[in-house]
mmCIF file of C-alpha atoms and ligand atoms in Angstrom:
data_model
loop_
_atom_site.group_PDB
_atom_site.id
_atom_site.type_symbol
_atom_site.label_atom_id
_atom_site.label_comp_id
_atom_site.label_asym_id
_atom_site.label_seq_id
_atom_site.Cartn_x
_atom_site.Cartn_y
_atom_site.Cartn_z
ATOM 1 C CA MET A 1 -9.263 10.485 2.276
ATOM 2 C CA LEU A 2 -9.724 7.502 4.338
ATOM 3 C CA GLU A 3 -12.629 9.023 6.238
ATOM 4 C CA ASP A 4 -14.388 9.730 3.088
ATOM 5 C CA ALA A 5 -13.691 6.145 1.972
ATOM 6 C CA HIS A 6 -15.045 4.835 5.175
ATOM 7 C CA LEU A 7 -18.229 6.836 4.991
ATOM 8 C CA ASN A 8 -19.002 6.029 1.388
ATOM 9 C CA LYS A 9 -17.855 2.299 1.419
ATOM 10 C CA TYR A 10 -15.019 2.130 -0.967
ATOM 11 C CA ALA A 11 -11.350 1.648 -0.537
ATOM 12 C CA VAL A 12 -8.385 4.131 -1.710
ATOM 13 C CA GLY A 13 -5.980 2.197 -3.815
ATOM 14 C CA SER A 14 -2.482 2.485 -2.376
ATOM 15 C CA PHE A 15 -0.022 1.407 -4.992
ATOM 16 C CA ASN A 16 3.812 0.888 -4.384
ATOM 17 C CA VAL A 17 6.446 2.902 -6.466
ATOM 18 C CA TYR A 18 10.028 2.898 -6.601
ATOM 19 C CA ASN A 19 10.916 4.643 -9.922
ATOM 20 C CA PHE A 20 9.755 7.185 -12.547
ATOM 21 C CA GLU A 21 7.674 4.742 -14.345
ATOM 22 C CA THR A 22 5.606 3.396 -11.430
ATOM 23 C CA ILE A 23 5.033 6.912 -10.199
ATOM 24 C CA LYS A 24 3.853 8.012 -13.679
ATOM 25 C CA GLY A 25 1.776 4.892 -14.097
ATOM 26 C CA VAL A 26 -0.178 5.372 -10.811
ATOM 27 C CA LEU A 27 -0.734 9.086 -11.270
ATOM 28 C CA GLU A 28 -1.949 8.744 -14.844
ATOM 29 C CA SER A 29 -4.378 5.984 -13.838
ATOM 30 C CA ALA A 30 -5.843 8.054 -11.005
ATOM 31 C CA ASP A 31 -6.003 11.204 -13.343
ATOM 32 C CA GLU A 32 -7.813 9.076 -16.129
ATOM 33 C CA LEU A 33 -10.089 7.392 -13.664
ATOM 34 C CA LYS A 34 -10.748 10.533 -11.716
ATOM 35 C CA LYS A 35 -10.092 8.683 -8.444
ATOM 36 C CA PRO A 36 -8.089 9.667 -5.214
ATOM 37 C CA VAL A 37 -4.950 7.674 -4.948
ATOM 38 C CA ILE A 38 -2.113 6.828 -2.486
ATOM 39 C CA VAL A 39 1.319 6.620 -3.841
ATOM 40 C CA ALA A 40 3.218 4.525 -1.517
ATOM 41 C CA PHE A 41 7.100 4.346 -1.397
ATOM 42 C CA GLY A 42 8.473 1.844 1.130
ATOM 43 C CA GLU A 43 11.684 1.669 3.174
ATOM 44 C CA LYS A 44 12.503 -1.360 1.239
ATOM 45 C CA TYR A 45 13.153 0.679 -2.102
ATOM 46 C CA LEU A 46 15.447 3.232 -0.546
ATOM 47 C CA ASP A 47 18.321 1.954 -2.641
ATOM 48 C CA ASN A 48 16.079 2.877 -5.822
ATOM 49 C CA MET A 49 15.117 6.285 -4.805
ATOM 50 C CA ASP A 50 15.357 8.657 -1.874
ATOM 51 C CA PRO A 51 12.354 10.353 -0.054
ATOM 52 C CA GLU A 52 13.152 13.814 -1.460
ATOM 53 C CA THR A 53 13.375 12.533 -5.060
ATOM 54 C CA VAL A 54 10.109 10.601 -4.676
ATOM 55 C CA TYR A 55 8.553 13.784 -3.164
ATOM 56 C CA ALA A 56 9.958 15.867 -6.173
ATOM 57 C CA VAL A 57 8.729 13.507 -8.993
ATOM 58 C CA VAL A 58 5.233 13.085 -7.472
ATOM 59 C CA ASN A 59 4.984 16.706 -6.757
ATOM 60 C CA SER A 60 6.008 17.354 -10.419
ATOM 61 C CA LEU A 61 3.792 14.893 -12.190
ATOM 62 C CA SER A 62 0.523 15.503 -9.930
ATOM 63 C CA LYS A 63 0.656 19.227 -10.595
ATOM 64 C CA ASN A 64 -1.962 19.161 -13.273
ATOM 65 C CA ILE A 65 -4.031 16.487 -11.604
ATOM 66 C CA ASP A 66 -7.394 17.369 -10.116
ATOM 67 C CA THR A 67 -7.737 14.249 -8.066
ATOM 68 C CA PRO A 68 -6.428 14.009 -4.379
ATOM 69 C CA VAL A 69 -3.135 12.357 -4.192
ATOM 70 C CA ALA A 70 -1.169 11.262 -0.927
ATOM 71 C CA LEU A 71 2.229 10.574 -0.698
ATOM 72 C CA HIS A 72 2.768 7.636 1.892
ATOM 73 C CA LEU A 73 5.671 5.945 3.426
ATOM 74 C CA ASP A 74 4.767 2.321 3.326
ATOM 75 C CA HIS A 75 6.393 -0.542 5.725
ATOM 76 C CA CYS A 76 8.811 1.445 7.559
ATOM 77 C CA LYS A 77 10.685 -0.052 10.706
ATOM 78 C CA SER A 78 13.274 2.774 11.274
ATOM 79 C CA PHE A 79 12.560 5.829 13.297
ATOM 80 C CA ASP A 80 15.122 7.707 11.075
ATOM 81 C CA HIS A 81 13.606 6.953 7.846
ATOM 82 C CA ILE A 82 10.201 8.017 9.112
ATOM 83 C CA ILE A 83 11.664 11.254 10.129
ATOM 84 C CA GLN A 84 13.332 11.766 6.695
ATOM 85 C CA ALA A 85 10.063 11.047 4.750
ATOM 86 C CA VAL A 86 8.307 13.411 7.019
ATOM 87 C CA ARG A 87 10.773 16.102 6.335
ATOM 88 C CA ALA A 88 10.830 15.395 2.729
ATOM 89 C CA GLY A 89 6.940 16.173 2.500
ATOM 90 C CA PHE A 90 5.244 12.875 2.686
ATOM 91 C CA THR A 91 1.649 13.235 3.910
ATOM 92 C CA SER A 92 1.374 9.974 5.739
ATOM 93 C CA VAL A 93 3.673 7.165 7.269
ATOM 94 C CA MET A 94 3.443 3.480 8.424
ATOM 95 C CA PHE A 95 5.409 2.542 11.179
ATOM 96 C CA ASP A 96 5.658 -1.497 10.778
ATOM 97 C CA GLY A 97 6.181 -2.728 14.391
ATOM 98 C CA SER A 98 4.481 -6.125 13.305
ATOM 99 C CA SER A 99 7.596 -8.164 14.327
ATOM 100 C CA LEU A 100 7.642 -6.514 17.772
ATOM 101 C CA ASP A 101 5.721 -7.843 20.770
ATOM 102 C CA PHE A 102 2.149 -6.138 21.612
ATOM 103 C CA LYS A 103 3.565 -3.696 23.983
ATOM 104 C CA GLU A 104 6.726 -2.725 22.210
ATOM 105 C CA ASN A 105 4.641 -2.157 19.111
ATOM 106 C CA LEU A 106 2.212 -0.109 20.944
ATOM 107 C CA LYS A 107 4.870 2.063 22.759
ATOM 108 C CA ARG A 108 6.876 2.728 19.637
ATOM 109 C CA THR A 109 3.837 3.507 17.448
ATOM 110 C CA GLY A 110 2.470 5.827 20.032
ATOM 111 C CA GLU A 111 5.829 7.833 20.176
ATOM 112 C CA ILE A 112 6.009 7.971 16.341
ATOM 113 C CA THR A 113 2.208 9.144 16.055
ATOM 114 C CA SER A 114 2.623 11.962 18.580
ATOM 115 C CA ILE A 115 5.665 13.207 16.584
ATOM 116 C CA ALA A 116 3.915 12.891 13.181
ATOM 117 C CA HIS A 117 0.534 14.347 14.284
ATOM 118 C CA ALA A 118 2.524 17.414 15.706
ATOM 119 C CA VAL A 119 3.400 18.095 12.061
ATOM 120 C CA GLY A 120 0.075 17.219 10.537
ATOM 121 C CA VAL A 121 1.188 13.962 9.020
ATOM 122 C CA THR A 122 -1.079 10.843 9.639
ATOM 123 C CA VAL A 123 0.281 7.360 10.842
ATOM 124 C CA GLU A 124 -0.792 3.756 9.803
ATOM 125 C CA ALA A 125 0.430 0.915 12.003
ATOM 126 C CA GLU A 126 0.150 -2.840 11.793
ATOM 127 C CA LEU A 127 -1.043 -5.393 14.300
ATOM 128 C CA GLY A 128 -0.681 -9.078 13.404
ATOM 129 C CA ALA A 129 1.429 -10.298 10.604
ATOM 130 C CA LEU A 130 1.105 -11.277 6.947
ATOM 131 C CA THR A 131 2.729 -14.390 5.706
ATOM 132 C CA LEU A 132 4.600 -14.366 2.272
ATOM 133 C CA GLY A 133 3.310 -15.565 -1.038
ATOM 134 C CA GLU A 134 4.969 -15.922 -4.203
ATOM 135 C CA TYR A 135 7.059 -13.186 -6.036
ATOM 136 C CA SER A 136 6.847 -10.987 -2.986
ATOM 137 C CA ASN A 137 9.596 -8.361 -2.480
ATOM 138 C CA GLU A 138 8.450 -7.926 1.252
ATOM 139 C CA ASP A 139 10.089 -9.536 4.349
ATOM 140 C CA ASP A 140 9.146 -13.101 5.250
ATOM 141 C CA GLY A 141 6.595 -13.229 7.849
ATOM 142 C CA ARG A 142 4.576 -15.635 10.040
ATOM 143 C CA GLN A 143 0.673 -15.468 9.673
ATOM 144 C CA ILE A 144 -0.652 -14.047 12.827
ATOM 145 C CA TYR A 145 -4.206 -12.958 12.440
ATOM 146 C CA THR A 146 -5.015 -9.337 14.229
ATOM 147 C CA ASP A 147 -6.581 -9.818 17.685
ATOM 148 C CA PRO A 148 -9.799 -7.838 17.785
ATOM 149 C CA ASP A 149 -9.387 -6.939 21.631
ATOM 150 C CA GLN A 150 -5.708 -5.760 21.059
ATOM 151 C CA ALA A 151 -6.810 -3.839 17.995
ATOM 152 C CA GLU A 152 -9.299 -1.811 20.217
ATOM 153 C CA GLU A 153 -6.583 -1.298 22.858
ATOM 154 C CA PHE A 154 -3.981 -0.486 20.320
ATOM 155 C CA VAL A 155 -5.865 2.311 18.476
ATOM 156 C CA SER A 156 -7.160 3.933 21.670
ATOM 157 C CA GLU A 157 -3.619 4.109 23.112
ATOM 158 C CA THR A 158 -1.635 5.063 20.093
ATOM 159 C CA LYS A 159 -4.210 7.411 18.417
ATOM 160 C CA VAL A 160 -3.081 5.938 14.960
ATOM 161 C CA ASP A 161 -5.092 7.087 11.858
ATOM 162 C CA ALA A 162 -5.367 3.888 9.966
ATOM 163 C CA LEU A 163 -4.601 0.348 11.162
ATOM 164 C CA ALA A 164 -3.341 -2.593 8.840
ATOM 165 C CA VAL A 165 -4.930 -5.841 9.940
ATOM 166 C CA SER A 166 -4.079 -9.266 9.148
ATOM 167 C CA ILE A 167 -6.984 -11.605 8.231
ATOM 168 C CA GLY A 168 -5.537 -13.955 5.611
ATOM 169 C CA THR A 169 -4.261 -11.960 2.804
ATOM 170 C CA VAL A 170 -0.495 -12.491 1.975
ATOM 171 C CA HIS A 171 2.331 -10.264 0.730
ATOM 172 C CA GLY A 172 2.866 -11.553 -2.795
ATOM 173 C CA MET A 173 0.878 -13.741 -5.239
ATOM 174 C CA TYR A 174 -1.244 -16.431 -3.415
ATOM 175 C CA LYS A 175 0.227 -19.989 -3.463
ATOM 176 C CA GLY A 176 -3.334 -21.540 -3.512
ATOM 177 C CA GLU A 177 -6.768 -20.377 -2.812
ATOM 178 C CA PRO A 178 -6.823 -17.188 -0.425
ATOM 179 C CA LYS A 179 -8.341 -17.863 2.940
ATOM 180 C CA ILE A 180 -9.584 -14.643 4.350
ATOM 181 C CA ASP A 181 -11.377 -14.694 7.722
ATOM 182 C CA ILE A 182 -14.106 -12.093 7.221
ATOM 183 C CA ASP A 183 -15.281 -12.957 10.704
ATOM 184 C CA VAL A 184 -12.007 -11.459 12.421
ATOM 185 C CA LEU A 185 -12.468 -8.351 10.073
ATOM 186 C CA LYS A 186 -16.104 -7.921 11.401
ATOM 187 C CA ALA A 187 -15.030 -8.358 14.949
ATOM 188 C CA ILE A 188 -12.387 -5.800 14.599
ATOM 189 C CA SER A 189 -14.773 -3.338 12.736
ATOM 190 C CA SER A 190 -17.283 -3.747 15.555
ATOM 191 C CA LYS A 191 -14.888 -2.498 18.071
ATOM 192 C CA ILE A 192 -13.002 0.331 16.283
ATOM 193 C CA GLU A 193 -13.884 3.316 14.101
ATOM 194 C CA THR A 194 -10.415 3.686 12.768
ATOM 195 C CA PRO A 195 -10.019 3.145 8.973
ATOM 196 C CA LEU A 196 -8.740 -0.312 8.280
ATOM 197 C CA VAL A 197 -6.010 -1.263 5.865
ATOM 198 C CA LEU A 198 -5.811 -4.448 3.746
ATOM 199 C CA HIS A 199 -2.100 -5.201 2.793
ATOM 200 C CA GLY A 200 -1.429 -7.857 0.169
ATOM 201 C CA GLY A 201 -3.896 -6.919 -2.451
ATOM 202 C CA SER A 202 -2.189 -8.576 -5.384
ATOM 203 C CA GLY A 203 -4.270 -11.596 -6.602
ATOM 204 C CA THR A 204 -7.134 -11.102 -4.055
ATOM 205 C CA PRO A 205 -10.395 -12.037 -5.750
ATOM 206 C CA GLU A 206 -12.776 -9.249 -6.577
ATOM 207 C CA ALA A 207 -15.788 -10.646 -4.356
ATOM 208 C CA THR A 208 -13.188 -10.838 -1.402
ATOM 209 C CA ILE A 209 -12.286 -7.222 -1.919
ATOM 210 C CA ARG A 210 -15.889 -6.177 -2.025
ATOM 211 C CA GLU A 211 -16.704 -8.186 1.218
ATOM 212 C CA CYS A 212 -13.583 -6.535 2.975
ATOM 213 C CA ILE A 213 -14.626 -3.018 1.797
ATOM 214 C CA SER A 214 -18.086 -3.630 3.116
ATOM 215 C CA ASN A 215 -16.618 -4.586 6.353
ATOM 216 C CA GLY A 216 -14.637 -1.638 7.170
ATOM 217 C CA ILE A 217 -11.538 -1.701 4.893
ATOM 218 C CA CYS A 218 -10.732 1.840 3.432
ATOM 219 C CA LYS A 219 -7.266 1.348 1.800
ATOM 220 C CA ILE A 220 -5.782 -1.540 -0.096
ATOM 221 C CA ASN A 221 -2.205 -2.041 -0.853
ATOM 222 C CA VAL A 222 -0.929 -3.562 -4.139
ATOM 223 C CA ASN A 223 2.616 -4.162 -5.143
ATOM 224 C CA THR A 224 3.690 -7.431 -6.342
ATOM 225 C CA GLU A 225 1.073 -8.147 -9.290
ATOM 226 C CA ILE A 226 2.092 -4.585 -10.778
ATOM 227 C CA SER A 227 5.686 -5.631 -10.990
ATOM 228 C CA MET A 228 5.182 -9.120 -12.025
ATOM 229 C CA TYR A 229 2.719 -8.362 -14.706
ATOM 230 C CA THR A 230 4.788 -5.701 -16.213
ATOM 231 C CA VAL A 231 8.103 -7.715 -16.105
ATOM 232 C CA ASN A 232 6.432 -10.581 -17.798
ATOM 233 C CA LYS A 233 4.952 -8.150 -20.606
ATOM 234 C CA VAL A 234 8.260 -6.483 -21.158
ATOM 235 C CA LYS A 235 10.116 -10.007 -21.275
ATOM 236 C CA GLU A 236 7.560 -10.998 -24.112
ATOM 237 C CA ALA A 237 8.161 -8.030 -26.008
ATOM 238 C CA LEU A 238 11.910 -8.400 -25.756
ATOM 239 C CA LYS A 239 11.514 -12.011 -27.101
ATOM 240 C CA SER A 240 10.013 -10.820 -30.356
ATOM 241 C CA ASP A 241 12.337 -7.729 -30.703
ATOM 242 C CA THR A 242 15.605 -7.505 -29.093
ATOM 243 C CA ASN A 243 16.424 -4.058 -30.503
ATOM 244 C CA TYR A 244 14.232 -2.075 -28.222
ATOM 245 C CA HIS A 245 15.472 1.342 -27.144
ATOM 246 C CA LEU A 246 15.384 1.945 -23.416
ATOM 247 C CA SER A 247 13.130 4.966 -23.758
ATOM 248 C CA LYS A 248 10.443 2.599 -25.514
ATOM 249 C CA ILE A 249 10.757 0.287 -22.623
ATOM 250 C CA SER A 250 9.998 2.795 -20.265
ATOM 251 C CA LEU A 251 6.832 3.952 -22.040
ATOM 252 C CA MET A 252 5.836 0.088 -22.270
ATOM 253 C CA GLU A 253 6.351 -0.265 -18.607
ATOM 254 C CA VAL A 254 4.110 2.862 -17.853
ATOM 255 C CA LYS A 255 1.364 1.224 -20.040
ATOM 256 C CA TYR A 256 1.532 -2.046 -18.327
ATOM 257 C CA ILE A 257 1.735 -0.642 -14.804
ATOM 258 C CA LYS A 258 -1.552 1.339 -15.716
ATOM 259 C CA GLU A 259 -3.256 -1.830 -16.771
ATOM 260 C CA VAL A 260 -2.956 -3.337 -13.323
ATOM 261 C CA VAL A 261 -3.590 -0.356 -11.433
ATOM 262 C CA GLU A 262 -6.760 0.403 -13.105
ATOM 263 C CA LYS A 263 -7.972 -3.135 -12.761
ATOM 264 C CA TYR A 264 -7.633 -2.620 -9.238
ATOM 265 C CA MET A 265 -9.025 0.904 -8.820
ATOM 266 C CA ASP A 266 -12.143 -0.383 -10.856
ATOM 267 C CA MET A 267 -12.696 -3.007 -7.939
ATOM 268 C CA PHE A 268 -11.836 -0.754 -5.116
ATOM 269 C CA TYR A 269 -13.981 2.401 -5.895
ATOM 270 C CA GLY A 270 -16.910 0.462 -7.398
ATOM 271 C CA ALA A 271 -18.609 0.969 -10.787
HETATM 272 P P1 13P B 301 1.070 -7.224 -2.575
HETATM 273 O O1 13P B 301 2.613 -7.287 -2.932
HETATM 274 O O2 13P B 301 0.761 -8.546 -2.117
HETATM 275 O O3 13P B 301 0.325 -6.595 -3.471
HETATM 276 O O4 13P B 301 1.088 -6.427 -1.174
HETATM 277 C C1 13P B 301 1.428 -5.042 -1.172
HETATM 278 C C2 13P B 301 1.486 -4.625 0.269
HETATM 279 O O5 13P B 301 0.702 -4.846 1.078
HETATM 280 C C3 13P B 301 2.364 -3.393 0.325
HETATM 281 O O6 13P B 301 2.298 -2.737 1.640
#
């Protein structure tokens, strides 16, 4: 999926899911727009769903969809959770060693990659770290831009299939104007062929997204805005009518989730 995106200069959308409504919304958007999609489930949401259930729901809802669907484990720090996701049928996993020092991140990513590759599962890793914007559900981090020389050594040693880079996007909504360092991205792209991933898609302006895609980004992650937009819309609806049946709220959620996912899909894949 990412190789095709790399070659044809677009980015595959990776959208976070944690319940039936988010999975349905993401898959219906991909089906309607006829675009490949990555359904991303983060370790953070293990209290909401377990990997086997995520796999079963994604598998069932994607049966009649023609477009390619990948099931990805997003941000995972635990070796055990990675193995559980692989066992459940996830097609790719992200080992997030961004809080470790460079050598330890490299060592642990390399170990996980060799295990995942043995069973045909691809691996994303992260080098550098993203800071936290507003309304995010991710862990707090200190902004550390990815070092292009370290990126070159890291991918050559670990053999990862995709690398998440830190170039100024944040997890959550931006507090002010986003300050994206395209020169860092260009320097990384000039050194490695590995598909690059942009985390913190929520609220990133379209022009920035396009610039990132033309400089090597092949996968873009979106989480916060889907949740924030949908919660606000449901809140508004409940203000005018407090007698909603839960089944109607579920349908409403899917509708609003799709509005955000489709907005980003239009930006990522081009017109
Ligand atoms: P946002 O919540 O900022 O969209 O970031 C999502 C993300 O990077 C998930 O891995």
